[in-house]
Coordinates of C-alpha atoms and ligand atoms in Angstrom, one line a residue:
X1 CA 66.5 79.3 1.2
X2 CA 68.5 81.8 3.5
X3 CA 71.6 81.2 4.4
X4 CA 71.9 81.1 8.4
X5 CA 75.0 78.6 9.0
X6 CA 78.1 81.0 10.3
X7 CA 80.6 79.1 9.1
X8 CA 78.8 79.3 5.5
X9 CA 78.4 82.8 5.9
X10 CA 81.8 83.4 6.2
X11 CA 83.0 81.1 3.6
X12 CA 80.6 82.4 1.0
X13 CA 81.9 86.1 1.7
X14 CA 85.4 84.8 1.3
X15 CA 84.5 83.3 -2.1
X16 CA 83.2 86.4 -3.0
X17 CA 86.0 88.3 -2.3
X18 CA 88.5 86.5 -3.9
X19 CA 86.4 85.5 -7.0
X20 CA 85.0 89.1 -8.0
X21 CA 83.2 89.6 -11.3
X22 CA 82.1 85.9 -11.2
X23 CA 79.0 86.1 -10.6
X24 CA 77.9 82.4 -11.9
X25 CA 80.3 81.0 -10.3
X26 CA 79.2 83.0 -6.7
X27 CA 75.6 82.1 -7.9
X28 CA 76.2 78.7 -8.5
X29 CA 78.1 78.1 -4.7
X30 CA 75.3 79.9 -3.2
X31 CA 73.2 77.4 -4.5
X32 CA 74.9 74.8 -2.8
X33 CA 75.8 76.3 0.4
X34 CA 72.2 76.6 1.1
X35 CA 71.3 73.2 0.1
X36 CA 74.2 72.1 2.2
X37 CA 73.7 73.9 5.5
X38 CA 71.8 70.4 7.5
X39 CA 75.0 68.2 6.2
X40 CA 77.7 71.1 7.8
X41 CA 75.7 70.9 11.3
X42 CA 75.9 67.1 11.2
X43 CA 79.1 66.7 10.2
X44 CA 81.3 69.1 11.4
X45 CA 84.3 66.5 10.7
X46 CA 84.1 67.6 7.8
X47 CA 84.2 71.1 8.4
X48 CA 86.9 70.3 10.6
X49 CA 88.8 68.9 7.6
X50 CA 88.5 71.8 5.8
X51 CA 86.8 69.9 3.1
X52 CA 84.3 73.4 2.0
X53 CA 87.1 75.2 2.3
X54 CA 89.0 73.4 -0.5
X55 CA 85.9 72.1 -2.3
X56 CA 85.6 76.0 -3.7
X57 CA 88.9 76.6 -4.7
X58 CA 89.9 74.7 -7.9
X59 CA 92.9 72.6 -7.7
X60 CA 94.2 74.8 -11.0
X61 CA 93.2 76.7 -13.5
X62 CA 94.9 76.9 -16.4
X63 CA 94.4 80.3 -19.3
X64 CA 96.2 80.2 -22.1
X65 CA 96.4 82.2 -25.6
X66 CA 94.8 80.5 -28.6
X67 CA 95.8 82.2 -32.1
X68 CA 95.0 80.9 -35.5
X69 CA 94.6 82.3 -38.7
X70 CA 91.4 82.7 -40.6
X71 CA 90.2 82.1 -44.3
X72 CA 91.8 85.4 -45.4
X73 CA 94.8 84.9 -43.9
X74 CA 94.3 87.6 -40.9
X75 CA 95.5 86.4 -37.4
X76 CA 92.7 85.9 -35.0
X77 CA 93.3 85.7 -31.5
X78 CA 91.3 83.9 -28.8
X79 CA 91.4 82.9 -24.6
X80 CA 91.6 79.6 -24.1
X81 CA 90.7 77.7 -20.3
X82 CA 90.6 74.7 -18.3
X83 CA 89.7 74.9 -14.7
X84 CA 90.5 71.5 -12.7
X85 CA 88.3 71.4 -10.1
X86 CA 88.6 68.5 -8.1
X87 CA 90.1 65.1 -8.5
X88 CA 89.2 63.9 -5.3
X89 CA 87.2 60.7 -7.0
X90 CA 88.8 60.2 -9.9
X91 CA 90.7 61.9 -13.4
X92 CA 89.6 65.4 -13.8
X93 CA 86.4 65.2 -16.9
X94 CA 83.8 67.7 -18.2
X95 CA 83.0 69.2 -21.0
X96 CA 85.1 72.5 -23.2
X97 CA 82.5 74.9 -24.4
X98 CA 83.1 77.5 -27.3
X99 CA 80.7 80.2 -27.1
X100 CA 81.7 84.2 -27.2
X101 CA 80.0 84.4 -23.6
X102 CA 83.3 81.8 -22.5
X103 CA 85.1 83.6 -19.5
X104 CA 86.5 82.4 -16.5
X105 CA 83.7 82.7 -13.8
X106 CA 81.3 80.6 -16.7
X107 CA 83.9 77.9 -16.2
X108 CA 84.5 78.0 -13.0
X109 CA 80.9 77.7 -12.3
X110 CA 80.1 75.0 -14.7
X111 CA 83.3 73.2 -13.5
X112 CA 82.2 73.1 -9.8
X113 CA 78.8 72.1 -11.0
X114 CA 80.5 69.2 -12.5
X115 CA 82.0 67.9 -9.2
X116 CA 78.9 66.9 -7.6
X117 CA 77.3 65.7 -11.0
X118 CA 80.3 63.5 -11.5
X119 CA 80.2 62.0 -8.2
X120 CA 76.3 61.6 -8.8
X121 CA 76.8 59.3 -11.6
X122 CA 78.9 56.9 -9.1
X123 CA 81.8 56.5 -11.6
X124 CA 85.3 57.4 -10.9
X125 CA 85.1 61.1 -12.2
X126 CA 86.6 64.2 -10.9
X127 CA 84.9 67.7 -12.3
X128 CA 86.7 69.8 -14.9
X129 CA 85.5 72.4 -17.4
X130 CA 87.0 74.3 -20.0
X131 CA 86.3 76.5 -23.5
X132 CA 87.1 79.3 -25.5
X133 CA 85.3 82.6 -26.4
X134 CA 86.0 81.3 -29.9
X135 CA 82.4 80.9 -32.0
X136 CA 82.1 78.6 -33.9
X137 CA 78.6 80.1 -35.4
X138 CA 79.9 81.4 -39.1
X139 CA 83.0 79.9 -39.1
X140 CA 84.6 77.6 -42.1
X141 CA 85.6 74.0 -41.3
X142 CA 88.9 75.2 -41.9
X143 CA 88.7 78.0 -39.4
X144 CA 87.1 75.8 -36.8
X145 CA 90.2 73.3 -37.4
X146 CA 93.0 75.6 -37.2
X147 CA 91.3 77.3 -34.1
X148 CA 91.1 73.4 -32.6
X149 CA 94.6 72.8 -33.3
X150 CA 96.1 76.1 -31.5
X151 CA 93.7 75.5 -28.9
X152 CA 95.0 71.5 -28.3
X153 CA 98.7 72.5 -28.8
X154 CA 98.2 73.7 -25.5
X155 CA 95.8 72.1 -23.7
X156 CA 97.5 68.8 -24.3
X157 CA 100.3 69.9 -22.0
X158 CA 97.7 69.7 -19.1
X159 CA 95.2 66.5 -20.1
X160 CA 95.5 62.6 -20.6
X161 CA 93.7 59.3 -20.5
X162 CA 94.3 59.0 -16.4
X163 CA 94.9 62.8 -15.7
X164 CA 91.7 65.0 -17.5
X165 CA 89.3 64.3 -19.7
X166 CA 87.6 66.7 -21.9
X167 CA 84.3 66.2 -23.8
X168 CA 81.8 68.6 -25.6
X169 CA 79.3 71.2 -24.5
X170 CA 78.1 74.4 -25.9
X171 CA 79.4 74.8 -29.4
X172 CA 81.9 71.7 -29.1
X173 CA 80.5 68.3 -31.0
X174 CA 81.2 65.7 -33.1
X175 CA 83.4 68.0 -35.6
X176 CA 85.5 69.5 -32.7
X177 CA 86.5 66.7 -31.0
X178 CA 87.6 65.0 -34.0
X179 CA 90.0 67.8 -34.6
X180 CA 91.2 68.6 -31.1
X181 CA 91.6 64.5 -31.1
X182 CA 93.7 64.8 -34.1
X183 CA 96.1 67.0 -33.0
X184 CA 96.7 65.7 -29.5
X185 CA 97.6 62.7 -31.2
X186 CA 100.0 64.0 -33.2
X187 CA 101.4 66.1 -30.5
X188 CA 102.1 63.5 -28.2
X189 CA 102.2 59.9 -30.7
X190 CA 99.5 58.2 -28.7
X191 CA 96.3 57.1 -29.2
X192 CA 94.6 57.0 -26.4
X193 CA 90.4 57.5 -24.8
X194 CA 92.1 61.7 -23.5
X195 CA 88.6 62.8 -24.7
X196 CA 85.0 61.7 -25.3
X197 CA 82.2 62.3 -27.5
X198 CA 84.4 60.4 -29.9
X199 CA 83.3 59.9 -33.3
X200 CA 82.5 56.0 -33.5
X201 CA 85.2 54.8 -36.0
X202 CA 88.1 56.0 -33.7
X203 CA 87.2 54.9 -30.0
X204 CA 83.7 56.8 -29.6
X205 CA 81.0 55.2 -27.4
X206 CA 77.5 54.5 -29.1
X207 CA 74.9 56.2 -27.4
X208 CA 77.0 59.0 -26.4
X209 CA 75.2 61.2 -28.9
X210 CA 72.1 60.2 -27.8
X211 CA 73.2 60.2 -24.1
X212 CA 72.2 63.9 -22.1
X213 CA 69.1 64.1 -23.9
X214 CA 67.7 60.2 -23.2
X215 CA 69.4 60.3 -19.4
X216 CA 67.6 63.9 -19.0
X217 CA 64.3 61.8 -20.2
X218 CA 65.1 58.7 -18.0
X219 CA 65.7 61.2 -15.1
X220 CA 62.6 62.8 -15.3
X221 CA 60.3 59.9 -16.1
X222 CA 61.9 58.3 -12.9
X223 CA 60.9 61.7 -10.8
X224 CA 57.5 61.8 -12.7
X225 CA 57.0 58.0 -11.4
X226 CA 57.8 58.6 -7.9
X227 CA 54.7 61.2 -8.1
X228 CA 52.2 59.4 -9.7
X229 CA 52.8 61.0 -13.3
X230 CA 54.0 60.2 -16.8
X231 CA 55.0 61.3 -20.2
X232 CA 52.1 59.8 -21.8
X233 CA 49.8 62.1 -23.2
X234 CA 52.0 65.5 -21.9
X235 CA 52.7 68.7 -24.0
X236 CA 56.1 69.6 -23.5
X237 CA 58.7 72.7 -24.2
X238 CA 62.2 72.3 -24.5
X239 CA 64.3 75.3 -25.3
X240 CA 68.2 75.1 -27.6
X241 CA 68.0 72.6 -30.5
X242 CA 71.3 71.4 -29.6
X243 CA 72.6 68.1 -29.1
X244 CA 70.8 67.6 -25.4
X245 CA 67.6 69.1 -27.0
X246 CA 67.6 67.3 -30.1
X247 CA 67.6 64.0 -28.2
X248 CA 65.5 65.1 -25.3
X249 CA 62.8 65.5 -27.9
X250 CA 63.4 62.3 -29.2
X251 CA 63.1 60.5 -26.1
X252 CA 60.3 62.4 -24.6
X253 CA 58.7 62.0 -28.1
X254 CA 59.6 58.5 -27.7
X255 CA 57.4 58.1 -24.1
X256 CA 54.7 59.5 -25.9
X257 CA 54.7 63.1 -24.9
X258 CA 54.3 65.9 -27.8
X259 CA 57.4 68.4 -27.6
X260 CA 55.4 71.7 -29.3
X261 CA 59.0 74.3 -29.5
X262 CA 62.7 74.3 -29.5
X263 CA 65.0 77.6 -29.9
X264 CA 68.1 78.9 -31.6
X265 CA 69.7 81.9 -29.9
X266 CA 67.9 83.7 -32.0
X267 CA 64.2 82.7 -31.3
X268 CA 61.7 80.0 -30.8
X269 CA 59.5 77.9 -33.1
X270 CA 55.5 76.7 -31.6
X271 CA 54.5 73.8 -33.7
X272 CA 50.9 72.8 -32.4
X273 CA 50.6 69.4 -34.1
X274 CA 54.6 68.2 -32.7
X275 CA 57.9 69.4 -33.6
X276 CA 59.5 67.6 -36.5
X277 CA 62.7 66.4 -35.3
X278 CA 63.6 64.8 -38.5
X279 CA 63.8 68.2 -39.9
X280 CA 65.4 69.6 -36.9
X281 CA 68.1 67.3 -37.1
X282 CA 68.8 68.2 -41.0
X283 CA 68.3 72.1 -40.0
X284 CA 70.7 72.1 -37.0
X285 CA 73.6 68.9 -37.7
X286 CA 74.3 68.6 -41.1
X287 CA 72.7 72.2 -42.2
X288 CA 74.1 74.2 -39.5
X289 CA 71.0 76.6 -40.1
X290 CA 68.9 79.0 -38.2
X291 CA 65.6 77.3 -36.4
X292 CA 63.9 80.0 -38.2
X293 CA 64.1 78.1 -41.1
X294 CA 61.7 75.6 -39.7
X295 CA 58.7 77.5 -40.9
X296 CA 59.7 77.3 -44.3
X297 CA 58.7 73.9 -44.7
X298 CA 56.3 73.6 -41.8
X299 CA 53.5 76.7 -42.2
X300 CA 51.1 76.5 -39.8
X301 CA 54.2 76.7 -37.2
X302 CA 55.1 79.9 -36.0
X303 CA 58.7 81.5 -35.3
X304 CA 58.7 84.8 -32.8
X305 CA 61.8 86.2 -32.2
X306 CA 63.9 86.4 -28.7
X307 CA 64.4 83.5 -26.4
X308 CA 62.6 83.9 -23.3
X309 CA 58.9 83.8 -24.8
X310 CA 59.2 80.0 -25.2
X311 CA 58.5 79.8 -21.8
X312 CA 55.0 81.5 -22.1
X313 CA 54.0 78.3 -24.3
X314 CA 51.1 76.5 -22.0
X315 CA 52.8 73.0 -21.1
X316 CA 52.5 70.2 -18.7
X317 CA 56.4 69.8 -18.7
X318 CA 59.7 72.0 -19.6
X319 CA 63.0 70.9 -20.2
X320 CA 65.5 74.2 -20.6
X321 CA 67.8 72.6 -22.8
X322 CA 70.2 75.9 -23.7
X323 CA 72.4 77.2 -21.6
X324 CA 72.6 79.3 -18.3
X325 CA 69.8 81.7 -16.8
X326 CA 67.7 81.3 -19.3
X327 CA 64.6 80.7 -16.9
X328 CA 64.3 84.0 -15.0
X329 CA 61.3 84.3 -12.1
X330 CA 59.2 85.7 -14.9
X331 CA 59.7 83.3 -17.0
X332 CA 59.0 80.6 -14.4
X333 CA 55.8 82.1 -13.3
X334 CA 55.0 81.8 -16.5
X335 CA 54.9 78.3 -16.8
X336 CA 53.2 78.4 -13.4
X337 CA 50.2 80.3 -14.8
X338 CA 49.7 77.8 -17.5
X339 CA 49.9 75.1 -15.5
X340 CA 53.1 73.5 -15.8
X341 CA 54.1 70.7 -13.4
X342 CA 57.3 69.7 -14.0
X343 CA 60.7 71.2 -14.5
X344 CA 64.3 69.5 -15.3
X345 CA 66.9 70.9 -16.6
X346 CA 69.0 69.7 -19.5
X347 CA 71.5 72.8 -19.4
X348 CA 73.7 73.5 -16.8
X349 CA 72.1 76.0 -14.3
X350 CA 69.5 77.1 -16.7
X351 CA 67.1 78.5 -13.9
X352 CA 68.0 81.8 -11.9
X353 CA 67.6 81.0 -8.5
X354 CA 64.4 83.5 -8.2
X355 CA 62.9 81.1 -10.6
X356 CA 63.8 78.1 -8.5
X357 CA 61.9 80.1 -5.5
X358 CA 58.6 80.1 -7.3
X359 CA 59.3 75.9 -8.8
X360 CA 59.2 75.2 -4.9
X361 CA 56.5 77.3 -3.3
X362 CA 54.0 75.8 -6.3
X363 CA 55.0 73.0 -5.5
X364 CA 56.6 71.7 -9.4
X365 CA 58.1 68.6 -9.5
X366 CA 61.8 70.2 -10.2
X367 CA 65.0 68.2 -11.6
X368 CA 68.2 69.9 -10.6
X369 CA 71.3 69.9 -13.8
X370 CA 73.5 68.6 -11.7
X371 CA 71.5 65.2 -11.7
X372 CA 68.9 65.7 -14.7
X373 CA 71.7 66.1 -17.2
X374 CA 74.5 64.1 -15.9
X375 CA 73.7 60.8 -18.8
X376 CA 75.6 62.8 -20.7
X377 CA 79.1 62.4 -18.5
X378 CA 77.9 59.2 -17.0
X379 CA 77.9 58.1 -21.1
X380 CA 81.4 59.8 -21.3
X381 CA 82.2 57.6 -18.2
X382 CA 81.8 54.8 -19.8
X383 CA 83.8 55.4 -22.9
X384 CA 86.6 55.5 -20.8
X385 CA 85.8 51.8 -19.8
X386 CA 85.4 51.1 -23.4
X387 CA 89.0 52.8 -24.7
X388 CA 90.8 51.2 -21.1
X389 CA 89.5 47.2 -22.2
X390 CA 90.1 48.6 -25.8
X391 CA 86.5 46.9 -26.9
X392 CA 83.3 48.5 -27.7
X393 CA 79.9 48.0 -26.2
X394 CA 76.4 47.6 -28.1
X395 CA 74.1 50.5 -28.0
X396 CA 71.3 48.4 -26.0
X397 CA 74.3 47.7 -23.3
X398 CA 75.6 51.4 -23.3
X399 CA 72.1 52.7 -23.1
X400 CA 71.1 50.2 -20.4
X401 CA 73.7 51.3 -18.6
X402 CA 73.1 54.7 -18.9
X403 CA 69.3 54.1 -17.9
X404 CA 70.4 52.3 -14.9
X405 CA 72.7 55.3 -13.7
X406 CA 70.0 57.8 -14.5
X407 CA 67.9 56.0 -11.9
X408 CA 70.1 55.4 -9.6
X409 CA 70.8 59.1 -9.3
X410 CA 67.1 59.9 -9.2
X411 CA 67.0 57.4 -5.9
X412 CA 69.9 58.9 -4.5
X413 CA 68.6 62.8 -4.8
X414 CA 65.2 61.1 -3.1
X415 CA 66.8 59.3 -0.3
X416 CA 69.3 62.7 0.4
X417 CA 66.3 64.9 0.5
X418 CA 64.4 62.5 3.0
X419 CA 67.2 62.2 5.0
X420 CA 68.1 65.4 5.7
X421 CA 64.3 66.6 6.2
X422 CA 63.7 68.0 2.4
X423 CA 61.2 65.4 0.9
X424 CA 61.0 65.9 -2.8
X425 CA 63.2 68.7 -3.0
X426 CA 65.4 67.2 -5.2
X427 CA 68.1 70.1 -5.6
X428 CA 69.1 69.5 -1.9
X429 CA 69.3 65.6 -2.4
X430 CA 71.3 66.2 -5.4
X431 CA 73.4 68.8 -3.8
X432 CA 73.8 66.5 -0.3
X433 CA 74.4 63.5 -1.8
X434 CA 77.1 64.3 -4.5
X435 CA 78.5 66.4 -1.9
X436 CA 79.0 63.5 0.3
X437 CA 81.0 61.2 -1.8
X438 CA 83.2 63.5 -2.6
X439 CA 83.8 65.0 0.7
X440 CA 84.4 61.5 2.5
X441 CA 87.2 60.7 -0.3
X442 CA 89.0 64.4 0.5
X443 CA 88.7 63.8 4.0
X444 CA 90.2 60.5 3.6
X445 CA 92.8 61.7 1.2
X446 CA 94.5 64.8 3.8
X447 CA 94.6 68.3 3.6
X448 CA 95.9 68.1 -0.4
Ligands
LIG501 P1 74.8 72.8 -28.5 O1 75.9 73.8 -28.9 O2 74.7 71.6 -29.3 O3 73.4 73.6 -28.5 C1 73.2 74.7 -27.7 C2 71.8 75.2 -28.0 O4 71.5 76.2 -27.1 C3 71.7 75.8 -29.4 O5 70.4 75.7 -29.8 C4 72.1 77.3 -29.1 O6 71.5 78.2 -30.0 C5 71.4 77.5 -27.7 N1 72.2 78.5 -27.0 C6 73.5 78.4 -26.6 N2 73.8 79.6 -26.0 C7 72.7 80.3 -25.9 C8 72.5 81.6 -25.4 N3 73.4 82.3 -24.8 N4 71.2 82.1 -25.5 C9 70.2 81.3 -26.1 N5 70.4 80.1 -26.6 C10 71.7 79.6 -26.5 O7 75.1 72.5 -27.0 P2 74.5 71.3 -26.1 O8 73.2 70.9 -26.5 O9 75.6 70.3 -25.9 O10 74.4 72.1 -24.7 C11 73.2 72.7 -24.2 C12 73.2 72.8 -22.7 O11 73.3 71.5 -22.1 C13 74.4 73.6 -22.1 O12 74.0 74.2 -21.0 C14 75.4 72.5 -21.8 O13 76.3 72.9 -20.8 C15 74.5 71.4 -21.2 N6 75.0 70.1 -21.2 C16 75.5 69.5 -22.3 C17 75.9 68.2 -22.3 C18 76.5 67.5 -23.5 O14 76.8 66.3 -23.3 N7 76.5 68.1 -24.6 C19 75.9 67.4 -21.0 C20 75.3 68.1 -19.9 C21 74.9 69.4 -20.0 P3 72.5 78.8 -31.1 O15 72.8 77.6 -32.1 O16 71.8 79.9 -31.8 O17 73.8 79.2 -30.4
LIG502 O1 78.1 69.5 -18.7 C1 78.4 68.3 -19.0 O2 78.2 67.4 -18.2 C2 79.0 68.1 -20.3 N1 79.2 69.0 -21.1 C3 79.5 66.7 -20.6 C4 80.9 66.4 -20.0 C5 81.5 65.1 -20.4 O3 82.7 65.0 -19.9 O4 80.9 64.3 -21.1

């Protein structure tokens, strides 16, 4: 979709000028300024508020030095960041991701993607992202808690329970959180929900594990529905075996489609007869292993090195479960070819926007990030609730819950598109309508 709106010509240029070397981030607003473009002629109060203007310039971002010391005693030093989007609707939340890649434009982009995701869930969450180039791949539990510690003696300057929020993402689980948790308390002698993805016996949510993957599953049965299709009976490839893939393939699994591969960074695995997740789990949480290993136990799977050829796997449904551009035009006429009908996206921004161009001239049934993956915050959401009334929800209520949000954000990506003449093209709705909430609450808020 071409840009032809002025106004978002201009803006766009000025984006790219003073965000240079960001190209995620440039990609990532381009998305959205074209999506946007029928809500900007209709509204031009909003324009007139300067609410665009604002929306693409993070209320602060935040780089700091992280140093730690590994096993043999040599100090390490790493970049630490949290970019603050937008609090328009609520504290600042999203996830901190530790990956090498981690640079400023990668969280800028996912942090602006979080805006509209958080205001899609409809709970009271601003968009924030943060990370490290720290890897945790290799690294002793030692390391990965002194790193954790340096990196929260900072950060907790900036977050807290009403103020920002940070979660997991990319390299950032269970183990992390428990450490970063650890220290903030210490640092500041309160106990209190300043992050989620919580381990359960300290003020976690149940379900939140679970929560991207099943909501991503929820999403996309929801979106199958609505076109006269199912899970039932569908072969389906989901790329990472990471938390949001581990439990996608449960879920899906679950609905009684057969997930045939997952992927490490390092390659995929094609298991013909069903992936078994059991083994997954043991390979990827407690192990920390390669995928590769898979084949060790399971023969008459295959492994082939590389990512990207997971995506040549004939299948009825893909969910890119890994992380950013990871679905390239080639890729996705791929999956064309082999008659794939459906696309949603578990990562953040997993499809290039060339690949999106050939989902929507064939016509695939194609569930944006932004909404598709958003269980996972919505979940986080609601751990908040929990550690504010200081109880604790069943899984069946949190789960509910989370069901019930992922639907409700399916409806409201429908209804958006219709309105604003885009049937089924769900990336507009998604785009429109978590743009809207957001921008009414600026508008009403001043120029601040
Ligand atoms: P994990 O760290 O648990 O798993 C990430 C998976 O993706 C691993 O299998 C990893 O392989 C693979 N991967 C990561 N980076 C790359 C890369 N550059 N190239 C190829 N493969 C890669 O992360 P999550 O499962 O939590 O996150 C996966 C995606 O989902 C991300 O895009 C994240 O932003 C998004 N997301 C996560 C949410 C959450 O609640 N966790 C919520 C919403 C979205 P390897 O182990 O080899 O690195
Ligand atoms: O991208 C995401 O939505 C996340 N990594 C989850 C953020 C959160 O605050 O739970």
């Amino acid at each position: 979709m071409a840009l032809k709106n002025q106004y978002l010509i201009d803006l766009l240029q000025t984006v790219k000028k003073r965000n240079p070397g960001e190209p995620e981030f440039i990609q990532a607003v381009t998305e959205v300024f074209e999506t946007l473009q029928p809500v900007v002629e209709k509204r031009p109060d909003l324009v007139k508020a300067g609410v665009l203007d604002r929306l693409v310039e993070p209320e602060r971002q935040i780089m700091f030095r992280v140093p730690w010391v590994d096993d043999n005693g040599n100090v390490q030093v790493n970049r630490g960041f949290r970019v603050q989007f937008n609090s328009a609707i609520g504290p600042y939340k999203g996830g901190i991701r530790l990956h090498p890649s981690v640079y400023l434009g990668i969280i800028k982009f996912l942090g602006f993607e979080q805006v509209f995701k958080n205001s899609l869930t409809t709970l009271p969450m601003g968009g924030a992202k943060g990370g490290s180039d720290f890897d945790p791949k290799g690294k002793s539990d030692a390391e990965v808690m002194r790193f954790c510690q340096s990196f929260m003696t900072e950060l907790c300057k900036h977050i807290g329970a009403d103020c920002d929020v940070p979660a997991g993402d990319i390299g950032t689980g269970g183990r992390e959180i428990g450490f970063m948790f650890g220290q903030y308390k210490r640092l500041r002698n309160e106990f209190t929900g300043v992050l989620t993805g919580k381990g359960l016996t300290y003020g976690g949510s149940l379900a939140r594990t679970e929560a991207t993957g099943y909501g991503l599953c929820y999403f996309t049965k929801e979106m199958l529905a609505a076109n006269g299709k199912s899970f039932e009976g569908k072969t389906v490839v989901i790329s990472g075996s990471g938390n949001v893939a581990i439990y996608a393939t449960e879920k899906a699994t679950s609905f009684g489609a057969k997930v045939v591969a997952l992927s490490d960074s390092n390659g995929y695995i094609y298991d013909k007869n069903g992936v078994d997740l059991a083994c997954i789990k043991q390979l990827k949480e407690v192990e920390r292993k390669r995928i590769k290993e898979y084949i060790s136990t399971h023969p008459t799977a295959e492994y082939h090195e590389g990512c990207s050829g997971i995506w040549t796997i004939p299948c009825d449904i893909a969910l890119p479960c890994a992380t950013q551009n990871e679905i390239n035009k080639e890729s996705a006429e791929a999956l064309v070819k082999n008659g794939c009908f459906a696309v949603a996206e578990g990562a953040n921004m997993p499809s290039t926007p060339e690949a999106i161009e050939v989902y929507l001239k064939n016509g695939l049934l194609y569930g944006p990030a932004k909404a598709a993956n958003a269980g996972g915050v919505a979940t986080s959401g609601l751990e908040m609730s929990q550690n504010s009334e200081r109880l604790s929800w069943t899984f069946e209520e949190v789960d509910k819950k989370l069901h019930d949000i992922m639907v409700s954000i399916f409806k409201a990506c429908d209804s958006a598109a219709k309105e604003y003449g885009m049937a089924g093209n769900y990336m507009a709705g998604a785009n429109i309508a978590g743009f809207l909430k957001v921008a009414e609450a600026m508008k009403a808020q001043g120029c601040v």
